[in-house]
CSV table of N, CA, C and O in Angstrom, one decimal:
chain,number,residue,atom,x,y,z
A,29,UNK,N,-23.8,-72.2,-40.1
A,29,UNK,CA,-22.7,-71.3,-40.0
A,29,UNK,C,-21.6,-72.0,-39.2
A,29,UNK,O,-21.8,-72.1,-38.0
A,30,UNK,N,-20.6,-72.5,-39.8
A,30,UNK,CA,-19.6,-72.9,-38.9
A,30,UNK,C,-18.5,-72.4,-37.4
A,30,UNK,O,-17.3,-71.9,-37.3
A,31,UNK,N,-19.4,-72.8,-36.5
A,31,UNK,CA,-18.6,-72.6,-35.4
A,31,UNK,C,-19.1,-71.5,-35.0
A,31,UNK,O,-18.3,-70.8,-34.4
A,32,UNK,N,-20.6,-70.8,-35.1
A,32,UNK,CA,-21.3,-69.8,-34.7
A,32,UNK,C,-21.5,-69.5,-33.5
A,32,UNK,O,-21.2,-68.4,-33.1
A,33,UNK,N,-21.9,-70.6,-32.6
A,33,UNK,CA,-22.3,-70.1,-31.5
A,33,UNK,C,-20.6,-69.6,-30.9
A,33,UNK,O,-20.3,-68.5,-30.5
A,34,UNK,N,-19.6,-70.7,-31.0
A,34,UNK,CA,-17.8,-70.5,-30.5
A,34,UNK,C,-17.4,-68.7,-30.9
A,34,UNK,O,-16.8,-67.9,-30.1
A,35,UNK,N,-18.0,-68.3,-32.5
A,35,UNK,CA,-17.4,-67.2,-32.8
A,35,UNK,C,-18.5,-65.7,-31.8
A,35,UNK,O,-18.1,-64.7,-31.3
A,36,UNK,N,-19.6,-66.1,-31.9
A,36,UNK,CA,-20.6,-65.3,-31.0
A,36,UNK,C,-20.2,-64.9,-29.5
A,36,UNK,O,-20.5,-63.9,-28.9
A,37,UNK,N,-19.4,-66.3,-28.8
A,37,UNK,CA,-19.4,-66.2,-27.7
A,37,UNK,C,-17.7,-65.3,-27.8
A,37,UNK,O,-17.2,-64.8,-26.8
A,38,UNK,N,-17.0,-65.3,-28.9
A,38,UNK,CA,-16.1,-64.5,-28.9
A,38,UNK,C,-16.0,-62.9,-28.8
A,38,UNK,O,-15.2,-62.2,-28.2
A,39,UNK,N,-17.3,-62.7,-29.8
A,39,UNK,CA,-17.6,-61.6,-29.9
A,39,UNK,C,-18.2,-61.1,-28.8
A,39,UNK,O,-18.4,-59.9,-29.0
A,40,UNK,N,-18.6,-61.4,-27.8
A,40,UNK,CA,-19.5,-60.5,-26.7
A,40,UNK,C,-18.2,-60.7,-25.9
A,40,UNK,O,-17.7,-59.6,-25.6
A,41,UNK,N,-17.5,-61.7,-25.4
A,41,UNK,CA,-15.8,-61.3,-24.8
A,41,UNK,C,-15.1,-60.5,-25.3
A,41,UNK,O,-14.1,-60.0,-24.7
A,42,UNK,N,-15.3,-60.2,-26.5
A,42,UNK,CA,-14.2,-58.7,-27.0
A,42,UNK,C,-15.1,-57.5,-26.4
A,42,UNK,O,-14.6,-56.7,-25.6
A,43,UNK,N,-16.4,-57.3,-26.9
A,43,UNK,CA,-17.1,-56.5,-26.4
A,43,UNK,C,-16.9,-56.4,-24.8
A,43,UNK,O,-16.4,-55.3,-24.7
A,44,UNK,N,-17.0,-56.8,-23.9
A,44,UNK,CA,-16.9,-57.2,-22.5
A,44,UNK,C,-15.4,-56.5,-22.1
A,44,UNK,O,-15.1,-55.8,-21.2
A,45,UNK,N,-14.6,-56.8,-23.1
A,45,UNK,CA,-13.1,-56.4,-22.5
A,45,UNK,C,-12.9,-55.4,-23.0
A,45,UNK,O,-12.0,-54.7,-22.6
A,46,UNK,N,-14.0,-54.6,-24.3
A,46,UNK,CA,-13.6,-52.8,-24.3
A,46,UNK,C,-14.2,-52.2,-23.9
A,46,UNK,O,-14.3,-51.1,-24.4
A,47,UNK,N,-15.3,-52.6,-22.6
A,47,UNK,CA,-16.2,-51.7,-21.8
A,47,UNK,C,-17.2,-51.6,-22.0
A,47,UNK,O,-17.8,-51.0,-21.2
A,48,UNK,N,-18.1,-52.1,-23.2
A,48,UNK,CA,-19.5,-52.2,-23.5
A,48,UNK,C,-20.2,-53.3,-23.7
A,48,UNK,O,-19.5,-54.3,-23.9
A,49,UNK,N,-21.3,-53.3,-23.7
A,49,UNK,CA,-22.0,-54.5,-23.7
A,49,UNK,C,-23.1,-54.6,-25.0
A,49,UNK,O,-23.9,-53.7,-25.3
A,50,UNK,N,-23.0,-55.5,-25.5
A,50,UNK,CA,-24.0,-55.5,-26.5
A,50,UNK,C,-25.4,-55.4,-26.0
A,50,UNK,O,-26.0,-55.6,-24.9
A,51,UNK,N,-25.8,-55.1,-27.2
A,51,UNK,CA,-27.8,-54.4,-26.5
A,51,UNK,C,-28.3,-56.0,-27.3
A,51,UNK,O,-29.3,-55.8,-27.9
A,52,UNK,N,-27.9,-57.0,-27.4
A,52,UNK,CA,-28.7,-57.9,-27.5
A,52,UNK,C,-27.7,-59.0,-26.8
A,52,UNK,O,-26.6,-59.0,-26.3
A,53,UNK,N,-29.0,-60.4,-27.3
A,53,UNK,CA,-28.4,-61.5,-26.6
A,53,UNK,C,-27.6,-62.3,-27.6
A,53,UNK,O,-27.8,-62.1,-28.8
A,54,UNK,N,-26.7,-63.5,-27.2
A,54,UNK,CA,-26.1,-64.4,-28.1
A,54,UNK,C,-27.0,-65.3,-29.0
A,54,UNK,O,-26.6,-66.0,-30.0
A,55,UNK,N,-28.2,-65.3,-28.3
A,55,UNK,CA,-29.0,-66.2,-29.3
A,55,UNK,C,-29.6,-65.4,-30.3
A,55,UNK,O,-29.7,-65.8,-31.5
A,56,UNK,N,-30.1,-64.0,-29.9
A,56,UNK,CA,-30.6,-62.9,-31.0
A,56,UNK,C,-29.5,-62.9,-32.1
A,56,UNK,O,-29.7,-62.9,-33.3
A,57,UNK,N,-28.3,-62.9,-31.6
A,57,UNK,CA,-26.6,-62.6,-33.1
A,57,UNK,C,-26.9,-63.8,-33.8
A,57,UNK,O,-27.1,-63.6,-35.0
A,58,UNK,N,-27.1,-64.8,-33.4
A,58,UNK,CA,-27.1,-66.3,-33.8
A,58,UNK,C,-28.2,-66.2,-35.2
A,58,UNK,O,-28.1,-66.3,-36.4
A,59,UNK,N,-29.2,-65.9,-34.0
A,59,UNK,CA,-30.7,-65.9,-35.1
A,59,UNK,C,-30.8,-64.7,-36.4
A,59,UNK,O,-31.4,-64.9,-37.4
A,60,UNK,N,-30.2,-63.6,-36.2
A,60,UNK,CA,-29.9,-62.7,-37.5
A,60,UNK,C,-28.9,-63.3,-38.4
A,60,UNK,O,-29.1,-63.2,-39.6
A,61,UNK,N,-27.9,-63.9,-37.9
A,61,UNK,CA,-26.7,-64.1,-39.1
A,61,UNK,C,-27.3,-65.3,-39.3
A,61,UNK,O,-26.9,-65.6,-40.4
A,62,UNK,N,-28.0,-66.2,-39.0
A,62,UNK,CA,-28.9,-67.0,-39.8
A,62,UNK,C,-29.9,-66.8,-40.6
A,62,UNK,O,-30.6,-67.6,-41.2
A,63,UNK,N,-30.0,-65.4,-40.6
A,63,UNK,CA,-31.7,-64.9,-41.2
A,63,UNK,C,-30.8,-64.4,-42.2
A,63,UNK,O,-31.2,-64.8,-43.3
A,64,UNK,N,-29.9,-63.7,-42.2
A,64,UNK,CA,-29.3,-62.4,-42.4
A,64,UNK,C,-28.7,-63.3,-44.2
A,64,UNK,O,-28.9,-62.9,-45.4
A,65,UNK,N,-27.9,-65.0,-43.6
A,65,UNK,CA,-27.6,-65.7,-44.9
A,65,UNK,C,-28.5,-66.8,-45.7
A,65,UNK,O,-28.3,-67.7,-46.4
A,66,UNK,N,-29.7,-66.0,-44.9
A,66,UNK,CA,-31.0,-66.9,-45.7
A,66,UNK,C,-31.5,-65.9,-47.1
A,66,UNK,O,-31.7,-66.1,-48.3
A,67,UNK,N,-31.6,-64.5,-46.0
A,67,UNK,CA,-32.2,-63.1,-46.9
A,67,UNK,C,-31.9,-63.3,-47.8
A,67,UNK,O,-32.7,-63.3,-48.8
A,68,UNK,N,-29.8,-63.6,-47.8
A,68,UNK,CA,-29.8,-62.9,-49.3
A,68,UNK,C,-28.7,-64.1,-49.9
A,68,UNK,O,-27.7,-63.9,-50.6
A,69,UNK,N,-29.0,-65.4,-49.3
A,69,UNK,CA,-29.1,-66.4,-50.0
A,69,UNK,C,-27.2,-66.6,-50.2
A,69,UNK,O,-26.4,-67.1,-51.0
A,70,UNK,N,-27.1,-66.2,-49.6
A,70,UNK,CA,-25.5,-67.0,-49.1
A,70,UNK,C,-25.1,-68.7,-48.6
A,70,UNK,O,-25.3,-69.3,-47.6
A,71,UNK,N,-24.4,-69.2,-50.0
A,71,UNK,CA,-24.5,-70.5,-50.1
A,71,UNK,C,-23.3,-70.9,-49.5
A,71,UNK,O,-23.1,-71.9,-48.8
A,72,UNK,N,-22.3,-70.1,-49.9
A,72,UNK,CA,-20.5,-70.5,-49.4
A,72,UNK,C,-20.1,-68.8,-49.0
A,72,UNK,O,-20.1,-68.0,-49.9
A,73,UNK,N,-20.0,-68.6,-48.1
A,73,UNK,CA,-20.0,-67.1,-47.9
A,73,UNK,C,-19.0,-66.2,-46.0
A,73,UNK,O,-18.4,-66.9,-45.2
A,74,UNK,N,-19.1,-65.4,-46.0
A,74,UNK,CA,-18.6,-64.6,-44.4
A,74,UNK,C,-19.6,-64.3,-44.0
A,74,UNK,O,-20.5,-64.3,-44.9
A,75,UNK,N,-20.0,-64.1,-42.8
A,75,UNK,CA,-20.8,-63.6,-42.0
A,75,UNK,C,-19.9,-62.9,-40.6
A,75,UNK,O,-19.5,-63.7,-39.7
A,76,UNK,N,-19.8,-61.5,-40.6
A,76,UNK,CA,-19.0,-60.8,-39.5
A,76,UNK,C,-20.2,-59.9,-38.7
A,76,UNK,O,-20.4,-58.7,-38.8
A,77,UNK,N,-20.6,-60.4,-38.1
A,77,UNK,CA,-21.1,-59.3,-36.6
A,77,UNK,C,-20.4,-58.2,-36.2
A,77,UNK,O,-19.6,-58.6,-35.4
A,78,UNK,N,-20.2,-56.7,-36.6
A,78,UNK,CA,-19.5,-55.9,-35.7
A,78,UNK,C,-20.1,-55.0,-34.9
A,78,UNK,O,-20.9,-54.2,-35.3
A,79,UNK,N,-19.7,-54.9,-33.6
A,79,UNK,CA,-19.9,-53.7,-32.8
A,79,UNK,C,-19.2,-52.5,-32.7
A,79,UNK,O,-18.0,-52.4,-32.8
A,80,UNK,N,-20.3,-51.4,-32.7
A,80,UNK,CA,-18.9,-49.9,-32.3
A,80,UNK,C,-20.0,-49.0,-31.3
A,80,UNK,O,-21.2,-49.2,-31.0
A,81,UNK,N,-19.3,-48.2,-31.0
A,81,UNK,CA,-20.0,-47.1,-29.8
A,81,UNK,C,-20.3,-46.0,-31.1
A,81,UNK,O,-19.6,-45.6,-32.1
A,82,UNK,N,-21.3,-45.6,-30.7
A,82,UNK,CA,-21.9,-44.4,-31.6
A,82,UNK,C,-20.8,-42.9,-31.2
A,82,UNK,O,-19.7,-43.0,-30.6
A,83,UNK,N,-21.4,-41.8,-31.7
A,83,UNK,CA,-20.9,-40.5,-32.3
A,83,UNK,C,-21.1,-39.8,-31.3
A,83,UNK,O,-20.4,-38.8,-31.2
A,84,UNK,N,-22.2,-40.0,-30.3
A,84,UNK,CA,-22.9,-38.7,-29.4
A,84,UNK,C,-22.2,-38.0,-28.7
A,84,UNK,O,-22.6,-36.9,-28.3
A,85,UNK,N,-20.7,-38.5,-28.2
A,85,UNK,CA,-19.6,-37.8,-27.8
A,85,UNK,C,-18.1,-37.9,-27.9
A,85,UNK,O,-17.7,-39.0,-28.3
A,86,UNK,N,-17.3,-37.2,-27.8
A,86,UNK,CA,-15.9,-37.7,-28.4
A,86,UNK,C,-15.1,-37.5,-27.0
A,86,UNK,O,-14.9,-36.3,-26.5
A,87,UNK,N,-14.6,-38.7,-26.4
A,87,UNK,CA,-13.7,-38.7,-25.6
A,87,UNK,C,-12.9,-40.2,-25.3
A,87,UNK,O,-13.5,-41.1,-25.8
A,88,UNK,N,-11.8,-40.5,-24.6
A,88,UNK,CA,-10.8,-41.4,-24.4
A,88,UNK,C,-11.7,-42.5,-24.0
A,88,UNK,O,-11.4,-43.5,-24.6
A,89,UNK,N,-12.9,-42.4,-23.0
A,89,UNK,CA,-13.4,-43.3,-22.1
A,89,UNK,C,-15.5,-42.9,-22.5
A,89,UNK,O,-16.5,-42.5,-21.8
A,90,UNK,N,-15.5,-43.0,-23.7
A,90,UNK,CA,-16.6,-42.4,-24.3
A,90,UNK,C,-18.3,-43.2,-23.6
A,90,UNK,O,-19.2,-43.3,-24.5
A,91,UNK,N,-18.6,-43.6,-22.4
A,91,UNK,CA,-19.2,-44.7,-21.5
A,91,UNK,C,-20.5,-44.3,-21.8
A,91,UNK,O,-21.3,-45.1,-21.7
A,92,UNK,N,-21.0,-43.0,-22.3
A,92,UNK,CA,-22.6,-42.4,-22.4
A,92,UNK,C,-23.1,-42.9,-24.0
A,92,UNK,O,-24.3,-42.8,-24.3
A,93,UNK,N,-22.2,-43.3,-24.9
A,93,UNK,CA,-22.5,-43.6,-26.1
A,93,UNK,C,-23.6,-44.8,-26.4
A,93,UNK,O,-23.9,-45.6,-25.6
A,94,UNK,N,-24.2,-44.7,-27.7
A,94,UNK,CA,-25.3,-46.2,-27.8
A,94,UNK,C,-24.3,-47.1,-28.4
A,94,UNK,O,-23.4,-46.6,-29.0
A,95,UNK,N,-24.3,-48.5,-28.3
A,95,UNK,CA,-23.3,-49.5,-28.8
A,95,UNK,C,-24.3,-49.5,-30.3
A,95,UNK,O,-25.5,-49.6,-30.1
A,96,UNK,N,-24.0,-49.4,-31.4
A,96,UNK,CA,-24.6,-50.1,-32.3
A,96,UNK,C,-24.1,-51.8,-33.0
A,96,UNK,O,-23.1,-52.5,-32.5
A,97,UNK,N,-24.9,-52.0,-34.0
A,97,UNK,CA,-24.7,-53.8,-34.2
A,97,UNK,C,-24.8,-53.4,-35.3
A,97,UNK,O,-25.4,-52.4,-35.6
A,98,UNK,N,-24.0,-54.4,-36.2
A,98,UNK,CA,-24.7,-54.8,-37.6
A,98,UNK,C,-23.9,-56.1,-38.0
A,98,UNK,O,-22.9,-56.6,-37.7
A,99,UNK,N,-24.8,-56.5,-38.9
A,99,UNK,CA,-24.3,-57.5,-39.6
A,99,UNK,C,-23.7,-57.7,-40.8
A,99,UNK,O,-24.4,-57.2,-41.7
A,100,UNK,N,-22.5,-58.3,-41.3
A,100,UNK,CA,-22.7,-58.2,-42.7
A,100,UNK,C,-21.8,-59.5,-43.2
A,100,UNK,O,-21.0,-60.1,-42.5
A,101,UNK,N,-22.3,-59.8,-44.8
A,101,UNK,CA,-21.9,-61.2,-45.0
A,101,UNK,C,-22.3,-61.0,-46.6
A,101,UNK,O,-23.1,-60.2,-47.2
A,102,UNK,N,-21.1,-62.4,-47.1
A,102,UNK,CA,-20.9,-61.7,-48.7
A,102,UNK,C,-20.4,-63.5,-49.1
A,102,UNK,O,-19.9,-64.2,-48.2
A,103,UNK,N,-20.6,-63.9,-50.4
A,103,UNK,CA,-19.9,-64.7,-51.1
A,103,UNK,C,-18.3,-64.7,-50.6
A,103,UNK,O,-17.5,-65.4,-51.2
């Protein structure tokens, strides 16, 4: 994946500057979007990591929420 670990270490600095922390490590993001464009056989393709804060509450400064992850990637 080109420039994986550079774009990884971007993504936990965005995370970092909107108050939450990812529930995993930079080598765990690494090793899924490597697994993730093996699975389903992505030869020339995207691979986007996104983070968001879950639903359990609604407010300006929402700090008690679960961060969720996912991955996703396509031709």
């Amino acid at each position: 994946i080109f420039k994986l670990e550079k774009h990884t270490a971007r993504f936990f600095h965005s995370a970092k500057r909107m108050g939450f922390q990812i529930p995993y490590s930079e080598k765990e993001i690494n090793n899924a979007c490597n697994k993730i464009i093996s699975v389903q056989n992505v030869q020339n393709g995207y691979v986007r990591p996104v983070a968001w804060r879950g639903s359990e509450m609604m407010a300006i400064s929402a700090q008690q929420t679960k961060i969720h992850v996912a991955i996703a990637t396509w031709e």
